């Protein structure tokens, strides 16, 4: 865990503030406060409410039982005027979802739809009419939201239960049980599952172990969100999408209806006319790419940011493995870590290590090359295995795929009859407008990692990673014929249980594994073109060997 007191966590909080925009509030008391005069929302307690001493013992018993009503109506009040104003002062747009007591199903559906668009979801635990099953509405909403997130491939999700009940940990446990996830730490009222975080907080007058005043709620939500996002690459992503959000309307202003006339003129002159549709998409992609390239996102992975990230855990140690003496390790201080990050391994010197730039490479150089990720992961207490494989996939493949991906340049498939992994090198212009009788698609077969190593890592649906070598050549080519089954007469994958498959004209299946990013796909296509373009001629051997520039 990254220390919440560290500079890096605060840096991540600032990035999260720039990204977060919208909060959906779900509380049936919100409209009651709107009906009341503003000065009465937080009015002094009535004489009946003041007699709290008589029910103190009952309150303690209820808290021990878990999430039962504390019996104090003030604890469940929801001052929506104050809360929305405080969120607005923190540059967050807060909206209250309508809750109708007589139509819970309709209200639930509205909240689930709003949750798709909102950055943060905040719900009350107990609504009116739930005395027999407190929290039923909140549990059902959270379960539905989680199921939808999973159906859509997962997403970053912060859901906060803001309640006047006691027993916050017990409430968290009931939420986890309803969603079918682990309860996590039994002493805290929050749990993180993958990219989703569920937090239970007490309202100002709840008297619980973690009451949060209205004034502190916006900042607390930002910090809880940061618990999910604090990281070097995640900060770059958040900053990038924040920039896109900020500049969205500037781009839209340049694409008004007056450009429709020249676009239509372009369309009618294209052959085929459908090519104009691709241009419309590429124009938008180029604008978004320009915004990101000019946003100085490198600041979030600068030397200072990297060093702050590494030292965010004060109790962790960074060690470099060396071969002599066998299985020994050399500890690196925070100061030396800054030097390593600033100048790289080539320029790093340490009294307990041989000079790195020696030739041939020293033993520790080779070990550090193979174990550097594990060393940084141990220093930062990163959990999970296959870190090198995961980053390889992230750096070369698109990580968010369409639900029905199209077969085109860069798509990786597995032959379900032979388990061979194939890379599609079909030019994009030949992957659309497929004739009715089908079209041959060009693939190259990859080789499983062996003595020649590997240059591509593919994540399979079976939860493992395959290392393969891609060497495009005429010997590895395959032609497979497909018919179109999607828009623009494309070949599209179809869902098949927990995977997506392409079917050729013989109905043979090819499992979709992912799609290379444009640059890497084009690189392999160029390698194939270079292999095919080679010219083989016989040359006088004396003359050939006299050309030393080719050695």
Short mmCIF file of C-alpha atoms in Angstrom, two decimals:
data_model
loop_
_atom_site.label_atom_id
_atom_site.label_comp_id
_atom_site.label_asym_id
_atom_site.label_seq_id
_atom_site.Cartn_x
_atom_site.Cartn_y
_atom_site.Cartn_z
CA UNK A 1 0.00 0.00 0.00
CA UNK A 2 1.16 3.50 -0.80
CA UNK A 3 1.43 5.67 2.28
CA UNK A 4 -1.35 8.24 2.39
CA UNK A 5 1.14 10.69 3.85
CA UNK A 6 3.60 10.35 0.97
CA UNK A 7 4.21 12.98 -1.69
CA UNK A 8 3.23 10.50 -4.35
CA UNK A 9 -0.20 9.87 -2.86
CA UNK A 10 -0.85 13.61 -2.70
CA UNK A 11 0.32 13.91 -6.32
CA UNK A 12 -2.18 11.17 -7.20
CA UNK A 13 -4.94 12.99 -5.27
CA UNK A 14 -4.31 16.11 -7.37
CA UNK A 15 -4.57 14.05 -10.56
CA UNK A 16 -7.79 12.40 -9.35
CA UNK A 17 -9.28 15.84 -8.64
CA UNK A 18 -8.62 16.87 -12.23
CA UNK A 19 -10.28 13.73 -13.54
CA UNK A 20 -13.39 13.42 -11.36
CA UNK A 21 -16.44 15.28 -12.62
CA UNK A 22 -19.71 13.71 -11.52
CA UNK A 23 -21.24 12.16 -8.41
CA UNK A 24 -24.67 10.53 -8.21
CA UNK A 25 -26.34 10.76 -4.79
CA UNK A 26 -29.05 8.26 -3.82
CA UNK A 27 -30.95 9.11 -0.64
CA UNK A 28 -34.71 9.24 -0.07
CA UNK A 29 -34.22 11.99 2.55
CA UNK A 30 -32.80 14.38 -0.07
CA UNK A 31 -36.19 15.57 -1.27
CA UNK A 32 -37.45 15.95 2.27
CA UNK A 33 -34.69 18.48 2.91
CA UNK A 34 -35.61 20.33 -0.27
CA UNK A 35 -39.19 20.67 0.93
CA UNK A 36 -38.06 22.08 4.27
CA UNK A 37 -36.83 25.67 4.79
CA UNK A 38 -33.02 25.79 4.58
CA UNK A 39 -32.63 26.85 8.19
CA UNK A 40 -34.60 23.83 9.33
CA UNK A 41 -32.39 21.25 7.63
CA UNK A 42 -29.87 21.32 10.44
CA UNK A 43 -32.25 22.64 13.06
CA UNK A 44 -31.56 22.04 16.78
CA UNK A 45 -32.86 18.81 18.18
CA UNK A 46 -36.42 18.73 19.51
CA UNK A 47 -37.04 17.91 23.19
CA UNK A 48 -37.94 14.37 22.14
CA UNK A 49 -34.64 14.00 20.26
CA UNK A 50 -32.74 15.42 23.21
CA UNK A 51 -33.71 12.48 25.38
CA UNK A 52 -30.91 10.41 23.91
CA UNK A 53 -29.65 9.25 27.26
CA UNK A 54 -32.65 7.00 27.68
CA UNK A 55 -31.82 5.05 24.50
CA UNK A 56 -28.02 5.04 24.74
CA UNK A 57 -27.94 1.48 25.97
CA UNK A 58 -30.25 0.40 23.13
CA UNK A 59 -27.98 2.22 20.63
CA UNK A 60 -24.95 0.28 21.84
CA UNK A 61 -26.80 -3.01 21.50
CA UNK A 62 -27.90 -2.17 17.97
CA UNK A 63 -24.36 -1.20 16.98
CA UNK A 64 -23.09 -4.54 18.26
CA UNK A 65 -25.69 -6.31 16.14
CA UNK A 66 -24.49 -4.50 13.04
CA UNK A 67 -26.40 -2.28 10.69
CA UNK A 68 -29.64 -1.67 12.61
CA UNK A 69 -31.31 1.72 12.85
CA UNK A 70 -29.84 3.84 15.63
CA UNK A 71 -33.25 5.27 16.45
CA UNK A 72 -32.17 8.90 15.93
CA UNK A 73 -33.87 10.40 12.89
CA UNK A 74 -31.25 13.16 12.72
CA UNK A 75 -28.59 10.55 11.97
CA UNK A 76 -30.30 9.76 8.67
CA UNK A 77 -30.85 13.36 7.55
CA UNK A 78 -29.39 14.30 4.18
CA UNK A 79 -28.84 18.03 3.65
CA UNK A 80 -28.77 17.98 -0.14
CA UNK A 81 -28.46 21.77 -0.44
CA UNK A 82 -25.30 21.80 1.63
CA UNK A 83 -23.83 18.68 0.07
CA UNK A 84 -24.31 19.73 -3.54
CA UNK A 85 -22.89 23.18 -2.75
CA UNK A 86 -19.82 21.62 -1.13
CA UNK A 87 -19.28 19.32 -4.09
CA UNK A 88 -19.62 22.29 -6.45
CA UNK A 89 -16.96 24.16 -4.48
CA UNK A 90 -14.69 21.18 -5.17
CA UNK A 91 -15.47 21.29 -8.93
CA UNK A 92 -17.70 18.21 -8.74
CA UNK A 93 -21.17 18.07 -10.21
CA UNK A 94 -23.47 16.22 -7.79
CA UNK A 95 -26.94 15.13 -8.83
CA UNK A 96 -29.65 13.46 -6.74
CA UNK A 97 -31.27 10.36 -8.24
CA UNK A 98 -35.07 10.27 -7.80
CA UNK A 99 -36.24 7.59 -5.38
CA UNK A 100 -39.93 6.68 -5.37
CA UNK A 101 -41.04 4.56 -2.41
CA UNK A 102 -43.84 2.93 -4.43
CA UNK A 103 -41.71 2.04 -7.46
CA UNK A 104 -38.43 0.65 -6.22
CA UNK A 105 -37.73 -1.33 -9.39
CA UNK A 106 -38.03 1.77 -11.58
CA UNK A 107 -35.88 3.74 -9.14
CA UNK A 108 -33.29 0.99 -9.15
CA UNK A 109 -33.14 0.95 -12.94
CA UNK A 110 -32.66 4.74 -13.01
CA UNK A 111 -29.81 4.57 -10.49
CA UNK A 112 -28.08 1.77 -12.43
CA UNK A 113 -28.28 3.80 -15.66
CA UNK A 114 -26.91 6.89 -13.95
CA UNK A 115 -24.10 4.84 -12.44
CA UNK A 116 -22.90 3.97 -15.96
CA UNK A 117 -22.18 7.65 -16.61
CA UNK A 118 -21.12 8.86 -13.17
CA UNK A 119 -17.59 8.77 -11.79
CA UNK A 120 -18.77 8.07 -8.22
CA UNK A 121 -21.92 6.52 -6.79
CA UNK A 122 -23.05 7.49 -3.26
CA UNK A 123 -26.00 5.64 -1.71
CA UNK A 124 -27.86 5.72 1.57
CA UNK A 125 -28.02 2.33 3.26
CA UNK A 126 -31.55 2.25 4.64
CA UNK A 127 -34.50 3.74 2.78
CA UNK A 128 -38.03 4.26 4.00
CA UNK A 129 -40.04 1.05 4.10
CA UNK A 130 -37.03 -1.23 4.53
CA UNK A 131 -37.48 -1.90 8.22
CA UNK A 132 -37.77 -5.64 7.56
CA UNK A 133 -34.65 -5.83 5.36
CA UNK A 134 -32.48 -2.77 5.80
CA UNK A 135 -30.18 -2.04 2.88
CA UNK A 136 -32.11 -4.18 0.38
CA UNK A 137 -32.27 -1.40 -2.23
CA UNK A 138 -28.57 -0.47 -1.86
CA UNK A 139 -27.46 -4.11 -2.06
CA UNK A 140 -29.54 -4.74 -5.16
CA UNK A 141 -28.24 -1.60 -6.89
CA UNK A 142 -24.61 -2.42 -6.10
CA UNK A 143 -25.04 -6.00 -7.28
CA UNK A 144 -26.62 -4.87 -10.57
CA UNK A 145 -23.94 -2.23 -11.13
CA UNK A 146 -21.17 -4.75 -10.52
CA UNK A 147 -22.77 -7.27 -12.91
CA UNK A 148 -23.07 -4.63 -15.64
CA UNK A 149 -19.46 -3.54 -15.13
CA UNK A 150 -18.31 -7.13 -15.58
CA UNK A 151 -20.47 -7.62 -18.67
CA UNK A 152 -18.84 -4.54 -20.21
CA UNK A 153 -15.33 -5.80 -19.52
CA UNK A 154 -14.80 -4.05 -16.17
CA UNK A 155 -14.29 -0.43 -15.24
CA UNK A 156 -12.96 1.80 -12.50
CA UNK A 157 -15.70 2.00 -9.86
CA UNK A 158 -16.02 3.79 -6.53
CA UNK A 159 -19.27 3.18 -4.66
CA UNK A 160 -19.82 4.80 -1.26
CA UNK A 161 -22.56 3.95 1.21
CA UNK A 162 -23.21 7.07 3.31
CA UNK A 163 -25.41 6.00 6.20
CA UNK A 164 -26.85 7.07 9.50
CA UNK A 165 -26.74 3.50 10.80
CA UNK A 166 -24.05 2.11 13.06
CA UNK A 167 -21.99 -1.01 12.48
CA UNK A 168 -20.23 0.12 9.31
CA UNK A 169 -18.13 -3.04 9.04
CA UNK A 170 -21.26 -5.20 9.33
CA UNK A 171 -22.85 -3.21 6.50
CA UNK A 172 -19.77 -3.73 4.35
CA UNK A 173 -19.97 -7.47 5.05
CA UNK A 174 -23.61 -7.63 3.97
CA UNK A 175 -22.76 -5.77 0.75
CA UNK A 176 -19.90 -8.18 0.00
CA UNK A 177 -22.10 -11.19 0.68
CA UNK A 178 -24.82 -9.85 -1.62
CA UNK A 179 -22.31 -9.32 -4.45
CA UNK A 180 -20.55 -12.61 -3.83
CA UNK A 181 -17.10 -11.15 -3.16
CA UNK A 182 -14.66 -11.53 -0.28
CA UNK A 183 -15.14 -9.34 2.80
CA UNK A 184 -11.50 -8.25 2.94
CA UNK A 185 -10.04 -6.78 6.12
CA UNK A 186 -12.49 -7.57 8.95
CA UNK A 187 -11.56 -4.39 10.85
CA UNK A 188 -12.30 -1.76 8.18
CA UNK A 189 -15.48 -0.69 6.41
CA UNK A 190 -14.12 -0.86 2.87
CA UNK A 191 -13.13 -3.51 0.38
CA UNK A 192 -11.37 -3.40 -2.98
CA UNK A 193 -12.11 -5.99 -5.66
CA UNK A 194 -9.98 -5.57 -8.76
CA UNK A 195 -10.72 -2.10 -10.13
CA UNK A 196 -13.75 -1.50 -7.87
CA UNK A 197 -13.79 -0.10 -4.35
CA UNK A 198 -16.76 -0.19 -1.95
CA UNK A 199 -16.66 2.09 1.09
CA UNK A 200 -19.11 2.57 3.98
CA UNK A 201 -19.03 5.96 5.72
CA UNK A 202 -21.13 7.36 8.57
CA UNK A 203 -23.25 10.49 8.29
CA UNK A 204 -22.32 13.40 10.59
CA UNK A 205 -24.71 12.49 13.41
CA UNK A 206 -24.57 8.73 13.11
CA UNK A 207 -22.22 8.20 16.03
CA UNK A 208 -20.35 5.50 14.12
CA UNK A 209 -16.64 4.74 14.05
CA UNK A 210 -16.08 6.68 10.80
CA UNK A 211 -18.43 9.65 10.71
CA UNK A 212 -17.69 12.07 7.86
CA UNK A 213 -18.96 15.65 8.04
CA UNK A 214 -20.57 17.14 4.97
CA UNK A 215 -17.63 19.53 4.61
CA UNK A 216 -15.18 16.61 4.53
CA UNK A 217 -17.19 14.34 2.21
CA UNK A 218 -15.92 15.64 -1.19
CA UNK A 219 -12.27 15.37 -0.16
CA UNK A 220 -12.84 11.95 1.40
CA UNK A 221 -14.40 10.69 -1.82
CA UNK A 222 -11.46 11.97 -3.87
CA UNK A 223 -9.02 10.22 -1.53
CA UNK A 224 -11.00 6.97 -1.63
CA UNK A 225 -10.94 7.17 -5.42
CA UNK A 226 -7.18 7.74 -5.27
CA UNK A 227 -6.84 4.47 -3.36
CA UNK A 228 -7.85 2.85 -6.66
CA UNK A 229 -5.80 4.99 -9.01
CA UNK A 230 -2.51 5.97 -7.35
CA UNK A 231 0.23 4.83 -9.74
CA UNK A 232 2.54 6.17 -12.40
CA UNK A 233 0.78 4.88 -15.51
CA UNK A 234 -2.68 5.25 -13.99
CA UNK A 235 -1.94 8.91 -13.25
CA UNK A 236 -0.93 9.40 -16.89
CA UNK A 237 -4.21 7.80 -17.96
CA UNK A 238 -6.31 9.92 -15.59
CA UNK A 239 -4.56 13.13 -16.65
CA UNK A 240 -4.99 12.17 -20.28
CA UNK A 241 -8.71 11.54 -20.02
CA UNK A 242 -9.11 14.70 -17.94
CA UNK A 243 -7.51 16.64 -20.79
CA UNK A 244 -9.81 14.99 -23.32
CA UNK A 245 -12.80 15.90 -21.16
CA UNK A 246 -11.65 19.50 -20.89
CA UNK A 247 -11.10 19.83 -24.64
CA UNK A 248 -14.11 17.84 -25.83
CA UNK A 249 -16.26 20.87 -26.58
CA UNK A 250 -13.39 22.65 -28.32
CA UNK A 251 -13.20 19.72 -30.76
CA UNK A 252 -16.98 19.63 -31.13
CA UNK A 253 -16.96 23.34 -31.95
CA UNK A 254 -14.78 22.58 -34.97
CA UNK A 255 -17.09 19.86 -36.27
CA UNK A 256 -20.31 21.82 -36.70
CA UNK A 257 -22.86 21.18 -39.44
CA UNK A 258 -21.23 23.61 -41.90
CA UNK A 259 -18.57 20.94 -42.64
CA UNK A 260 -21.22 18.48 -43.79
CA UNK A 261 -21.24 19.91 -47.33
CA UNK A 262 -17.51 19.40 -48.06
CA UNK A 263 -17.64 16.00 -46.38
CA UNK A 264 -20.50 14.89 -48.62
CA UNK A 265 -18.62 16.24 -51.63
CA UNK A 266 -15.66 14.12 -50.56
CA UNK A 267 -17.89 11.07 -50.19
CA UNK A 268 -19.38 11.20 -53.67
CA UNK A 269 -15.91 11.42 -55.19
CA UNK A 270 -14.53 8.44 -53.25
CA UNK A 271 -14.33 5.06 -54.91
CA UNK A 272 -15.82 3.23 -53.14
CA UNK A 273 -17.90 5.84 -51.36
CA UNK A 274 -17.70 3.95 -48.03
CA UNK A 275 -14.05 5.00 -47.72
CA UNK A 276 -15.26 8.42 -46.63
CA UNK A 277 -16.70 6.88 -43.48
CA UNK A 278 -13.23 5.82 -42.33
CA UNK A 279 -11.94 9.36 -42.87
CA UNK A 280 -14.56 10.76 -40.48
CA UNK A 281 -13.33 8.46 -37.73
CA UNK A 282 -9.63 9.10 -38.41
CA UNK A 283 -10.17 12.86 -38.17
CA UNK A 284 -11.51 12.45 -34.63
CA UNK A 285 -8.73 10.02 -33.66
CA UNK A 286 -6.09 12.52 -34.84
CA UNK A 287 -7.63 15.36 -32.82
CA UNK A 288 -7.69 13.24 -29.65
CA UNK A 289 -4.12 12.08 -30.20
CA UNK A 290 -2.97 15.69 -30.64
CA UNK A 291 -4.61 16.72 -27.37
CA UNK A 292 -2.84 13.93 -25.49
CA UNK A 293 0.56 14.59 -27.07
CA UNK A 294 0.43 18.26 -26.13
CA UNK A 295 -0.86 17.80 -22.57
CA UNK A 296 2.58 17.29 -20.96
CA UNK A 297 1.48 13.96 -19.54
CA UNK A 298 5.16 13.08 -19.15
CA UNK A 299 5.10 15.14 -15.96
CA UNK A 300 3.30 12.27 -14.21
CA UNK A 301 6.16 9.86 -14.96
CA UNK A 302 9.04 12.33 -14.56
CA UNK A 303 12.12 11.67 -12.41
CA UNK A 304 10.49 13.28 -9.38
CA UNK A 305 7.27 11.32 -9.84
CA UNK A 306 9.15 8.04 -10.30
CA UNK A 307 11.29 8.62 -7.20
CA UNK A 308 8.26 9.61 -5.12
CA UNK A 309 6.53 6.42 -6.23
CA UNK A 310 9.45 4.18 -5.29
CA UNK A 311 9.88 5.65 -1.81
CA UNK A 312 6.16 5.89 -1.02
CA UNK A 313 6.50 2.85 1.27
CA UNK A 314 8.92 3.90 3.96
CA UNK A 315 9.35 0.39 5.37
CA UNK A 316 10.24 -1.29 2.09
CA UNK A 317 13.75 -2.06 0.81
CA UNK A 318 15.22 -2.13 -2.69
CA UNK A 319 17.77 -4.85 -3.31
CA UNK A 320 19.89 -5.90 -6.30
CA UNK A 321 20.74 -9.59 -6.60
CA UNK A 322 24.39 -10.45 -7.27
CA UNK A 323 26.01 -13.78 -8.11
CA UNK A 324 29.09 -13.45 -5.88
CA UNK A 325 28.83 -14.48 -3.19
CA UNK A 326 26.01 -16.79 -4.31
CA UNK A 327 22.41 -15.61 -3.75
CA UNK A 328 23.52 -12.41 -2.01
CA UNK A 329 21.75 -9.05 -2.29
CA UNK A 330 22.90 -5.43 -2.12
CA UNK A 331 20.58 -2.86 -0.53
CA UNK A 332 20.15 0.46 -2.34
CA UNK A 333 19.32 3.60 -0.35
CA UNK A 334 16.69 6.15 -1.36
CA UNK A 335 19.46 8.53 -2.43
CA UNK A 336 21.09 5.88 -4.61
CA UNK A 337 17.66 5.04 -6.00
CA UNK A 338 17.31 8.65 -7.18
CA UNK A 339 20.69 8.36 -8.89
CA UNK A 340 19.64 5.09 -10.56
CA UNK A 341 16.37 6.59 -11.82
CA UNK A 342 18.09 9.75 -13.03
CA UNK A 343 20.97 8.20 -14.98
CA UNK A 344 19.85 4.65 -15.65
CA UNK A 345 21.71 1.43 -15.05
CA UNK A 346 24.55 2.22 -17.44
CA UNK A 347 25.69 5.14 -15.27
CA UNK A 348 24.92 3.62 -11.87
CA UNK A 349 27.78 2.93 -9.50
CA UNK A 350 27.64 1.43 -6.04
CA UNK A 351 30.53 0.51 -3.73
CA UNK A 352 29.21 -3.05 -3.39
CA UNK A 353 28.66 -3.57 -7.12
CA UNK A 354 31.12 -3.80 -10.01
CA UNK A 355 30.95 -1.01 -12.57
CA UNK A 356 28.00 -1.75 -14.77
CA UNK A 357 29.38 -0.69 -18.16
CA UNK A 358 32.09 -3.33 -18.25
CA UNK A 359 32.47 -5.56 -21.28
CA UNK A 360 31.55 -8.38 -21.25
CA UNK A 361 28.52 -7.73 -18.98
CA UNK A 362 29.04 -8.49 -15.34
CA UNK A 363 27.03 -11.20 -13.65
CA UNK A 364 24.91 -8.76 -11.68
CA UNK A 365 24.06 -6.87 -14.85
CA UNK A 366 22.45 -9.97 -16.31
CA UNK A 367 20.65 -10.77 -13.08
CA UNK A 368 19.37 -7.23 -12.76
CA UNK A 369 18.08 -7.34 -16.32
CA UNK A 370 16.08 -10.47 -15.54
CA UNK A 371 15.05 -9.44 -12.01
CA UNK A 372 14.61 -5.66 -12.22
CA UNK A 373 10.81 -5.85 -12.30
CA UNK A 374 10.80 -8.15 -9.28
CA UNK A 375 13.19 -5.78 -7.48
CA UNK A 376 10.97 -2.74 -8.07
CA UNK A 377 7.86 -4.79 -7.36
CA UNK A 378 9.28 -5.93 -4.02
CA UNK A 379 10.31 -2.37 -3.14
CA UNK A 380 6.82 -1.07 -3.83
CA UNK A 381 5.07 -4.19 -2.48
CA UNK A 382 3.31 -4.80 -5.77
CA UNK A 383 1.06 -7.84 -5.62
CA UNK A 384 0.41 -10.25 -8.44
CA UNK A 385 2.56 -12.29 -10.77
CA UNK A 386 3.44 -12.15 -14.46
CA UNK A 387 4.26 -8.44 -14.25
CA UNK A 388 6.62 -8.53 -17.23
CA UNK A 389 4.06 -10.43 -19.29
CA UNK A 390 1.27 -8.04 -18.32
CA UNK A 391 3.31 -4.98 -19.26
CA UNK A 392 4.36 -6.63 -22.53
CA UNK A 393 0.71 -7.10 -23.41
CA UNK A 394 -0.12 -3.54 -22.38
CA UNK A 395 2.73 -2.09 -24.45
CA UNK A 396 1.99 -4.00 -27.67
CA UNK A 397 -1.70 -4.90 -27.69
CA UNK A 398 -4.90 -2.92 -27.39
CA UNK A 399 -6.25 -3.75 -23.94
CA UNK A 400 -9.86 -2.69 -24.55
CA UNK A 401 -11.37 -4.63 -27.44
CA UNK A 402 -14.72 -4.32 -29.14
CA UNK A 403 -17.41 -6.79 -28.11
CA UNK A 404 -17.42 -8.09 -31.69
CA UNK A 405 -13.90 -7.30 -32.99
CA UNK A 406 -13.29 -7.08 -36.73
CA UNK A 407 -10.71 -9.23 -38.50
CA UNK A 408 -8.05 -6.84 -39.79
CA UNK A 409 -4.35 -5.98 -39.67
CA UNK A 410 -2.82 -6.88 -36.29
CA UNK A 411 -5.51 -9.27 -35.00
CA UNK A 412 -4.17 -12.35 -33.19
CA UNK A 413 -6.16 -15.59 -33.30
CA UNK A 414 -5.69 -19.15 -32.13
CA UNK A 415 -6.45 -22.02 -34.47
CA UNK A 416 -8.80 -24.07 -32.30
CA UNK A 417 -7.84 -27.33 -34.05
CA UNK A 418 -4.05 -26.99 -33.79
CA UNK A 419 -3.63 -24.34 -31.03
CA UNK A 420 -1.31 -22.37 -33.37
CA UNK A 421 -1.31 -18.61 -32.81
CA UNK A 422 -1.72 -16.67 -36.06
CA UNK A 423 -1.18 -12.97 -36.76
CA UNK A 424 -3.43 -11.36 -39.36
CA UNK A 425 -1.52 -9.10 -41.79
CA UNK A 426 -4.45 -8.32 -44.05
CA UNK A 427 -4.26 -4.65 -45.15
CA UNK A 428 -7.07 -2.63 -43.59
CA UNK A 429 -8.39 -1.56 -46.97
CA UNK A 430 -8.80 -5.24 -47.88
CA UNK A 431 -10.58 -6.06 -44.61
CA UNK A 432 -13.76 -4.13 -45.50
CA UNK A 433 -16.33 -4.46 -48.27
CA UNK A 434 -15.73 -8.21 -48.49
CA UNK A 435 -17.45 -9.72 -51.58
CA UNK A 436 -20.41 -12.02 -51.15
CA UNK A 437 -18.32 -15.09 -52.02
CA UNK A 438 -15.72 -14.15 -49.37
CA UNK A 439 -12.09 -13.09 -49.42
CA UNK A 440 -8.74 -14.68 -48.56
CA UNK A 441 -7.12 -13.22 -45.44
CA UNK A 442 -3.34 -13.20 -45.00
CA UNK A 443 -1.88 -14.64 -41.77
CA UNK A 444 1.58 -15.53 -40.52
CA UNK A 445 2.08 -18.38 -38.08
CA UNK A 446 4.01 -17.63 -34.89
CA UNK A 447 6.50 -19.96 -33.21
CA UNK A 448 6.34 -20.87 -29.50
CA UNK A 449 9.22 -19.48 -27.47
CA UNK A 450 12.32 -21.62 -27.73
CA UNK A 451 16.06 -21.25 -28.20
CA UNK A 452 15.54 -18.14 -30.36
CA UNK A 453 13.55 -16.42 -27.63
CA UNK A 454 10.31 -14.52 -28.18
CA UNK A 455 9.17 -11.04 -29.16
CA UNK A 456 5.46 -11.15 -28.37
CA UNK A 457 3.40 -12.10 -25.32
CA UNK A 458 -0.28 -12.98 -25.73
CA UNK A 459 -2.81 -13.24 -22.90
CA UNK A 460 -5.14 -16.16 -23.46
CA UNK A 461 -8.67 -16.59 -22.18
CA UNK A 462 -7.43 -19.45 -20.06
CA UNK A 463 -5.71 -17.05 -17.68
CA UNK A 464 -2.17 -17.65 -18.84
CA UNK A 465 0.37 -15.97 -21.10
CA UNK A 466 1.86 -17.44 -24.26
CA UNK A 467 5.31 -16.29 -25.42
CA UNK A 468 5.77 -16.51 -29.17
CA UNK A 469 8.23 -15.43 -31.84
CA UNK A 470 6.93 -13.63 -34.94
CA UNK A 471 9.16 -14.00 -38.01
CA UNK A 472 7.09 -13.10 -41.07
CA UNK A 473 8.33 -14.89 -44.17
CA UNK A 474 6.87 -16.71 -47.19
CA UNK A 475 7.35 -19.99 -45.29
CA UNK A 476 5.02 -18.92 -42.44
CA UNK A 477 2.20 -17.51 -44.61
CA UNK A 478 -1.33 -18.85 -44.51
CA UNK A 479 -4.37 -17.82 -46.55
CA UNK A 480 -7.77 -18.40 -44.93
CA UNK A 481 -11.05 -17.48 -46.60
CA UNK A 482 -13.80 -15.69 -44.69
CA UNK A 483 -17.19 -14.25 -45.54
CA UNK A 484 -18.47 -10.98 -44.15
CA UNK A 485 -20.96 -11.00 -41.28
CA UNK A 486 -20.81 -7.42 -39.95
CA UNK A 487 -21.27 -3.77 -40.87
CA UNK A 488 -19.27 -2.43 -43.84
CA UNK A 489 -19.17 -6.04 -45.01
CA UNK A 490 -16.46 -6.87 -42.49
CA UNK A 491 -15.60 -10.18 -40.87
CA UNK A 492 -16.61 -9.96 -37.21
CA UNK A 493 -16.01 -12.29 -34.28
CA UNK A 494 -19.09 -13.74 -32.61
CA UNK A 495 -19.49 -14.49 -28.89
CA UNK A 496 -19.01 -18.12 -27.94
CA UNK A 497 -19.37 -18.76 -24.20
CA UNK A 498 -16.55 -16.79 -22.54
CA UNK A 499 -14.66 -16.02 -25.76
CA UNK A 500 -15.08 -14.57 -29.26
CA UNK A 501 -14.41 -16.59 -32.42
CA UNK A 502 -14.10 -15.99 -36.16
CA UNK A 503 -15.52 -18.67 -38.46
CA UNK A 504 -14.09 -19.23 -41.94
CA UNK A 505 -16.04 -20.43 -44.98
CA UNK A 506 -15.67 -24.04 -43.80
CA UNK A 507 -17.03 -23.06 -40.35
CA UNK A 508 -13.65 -23.68 -38.74
CA UNK A 509 -13.19 -21.54 -35.61
CA UNK A 510 -10.36 -19.16 -34.73
CA UNK A 511 -10.38 -17.75 -31.22
CA UNK A 512 -9.79 -14.00 -30.93
CA UNK A 513 -6.82 -13.29 -28.63
CA UNK A 514 -6.25 -9.57 -29.11
CA UNK A 515 -5.13 -6.88 -31.50
CA UNK A 516 -1.70 -5.33 -31.88
CA UNK A 517 -1.32 -1.58 -31.68
CA UNK A 518 -0.94 0.05 -35.08
CA UNK A 519 2.82 0.60 -34.96
CA UNK A 520 3.65 -2.99 -34.03
CA UNK A 521 1.21 -4.44 -36.58
CA UNK A 522 2.71 -2.29 -39.32
CA UNK A 523 6.24 -3.30 -38.28
CA UNK A 524 5.47 -6.98 -38.81
CA UNK A 525 3.82 -6.16 -42.14
CA UNK A 526 6.96 -4.30 -43.23
CA UNK A 527 9.14 -7.26 -42.18
CA UNK A 528 7.04 -9.54 -44.37
CA UNK A 529 7.30 -7.12 -47.29
CA UNK A 530 11.09 -6.96 -46.86
CA UNK A 531 11.35 -10.77 -46.88
CA UNK A 532 9.26 -11.06 -50.03
CA UNK A 533 11.18 -8.24 -51.75
CA UNK A 534 14.58 -9.88 -51.30
CA UNK A 535 16.49 -10.43 -54.52
CA UNK A 536 18.67 -13.54 -54.68
CA UNK A 537 21.53 -13.39 -57.21
CA UNK A 538 24.76 -15.33 -57.62
CA UNK A 539 27.85 -13.15 -57.11
CA UNK A 540 31.54 -13.86 -57.66
CA UNK A 541 32.61 -14.91 -54.12
CA UNK A 542 35.83 -12.85 -54.17
CA UNK A 543 33.81 -9.78 -55.07
CA UNK A 544 31.12 -10.48 -52.45
CA UNK A 545 33.68 -10.86 -49.68
CA UNK A 546 35.45 -7.68 -50.71
CA UNK A 547 32.40 -5.65 -49.65
CA UNK A 548 33.22 -5.25 -45.96
CA UNK A 549 30.33 -2.83 -45.36
CA UNK A 550 27.86 -5.73 -45.39
CA UNK A 551 29.64 -7.69 -42.70
#
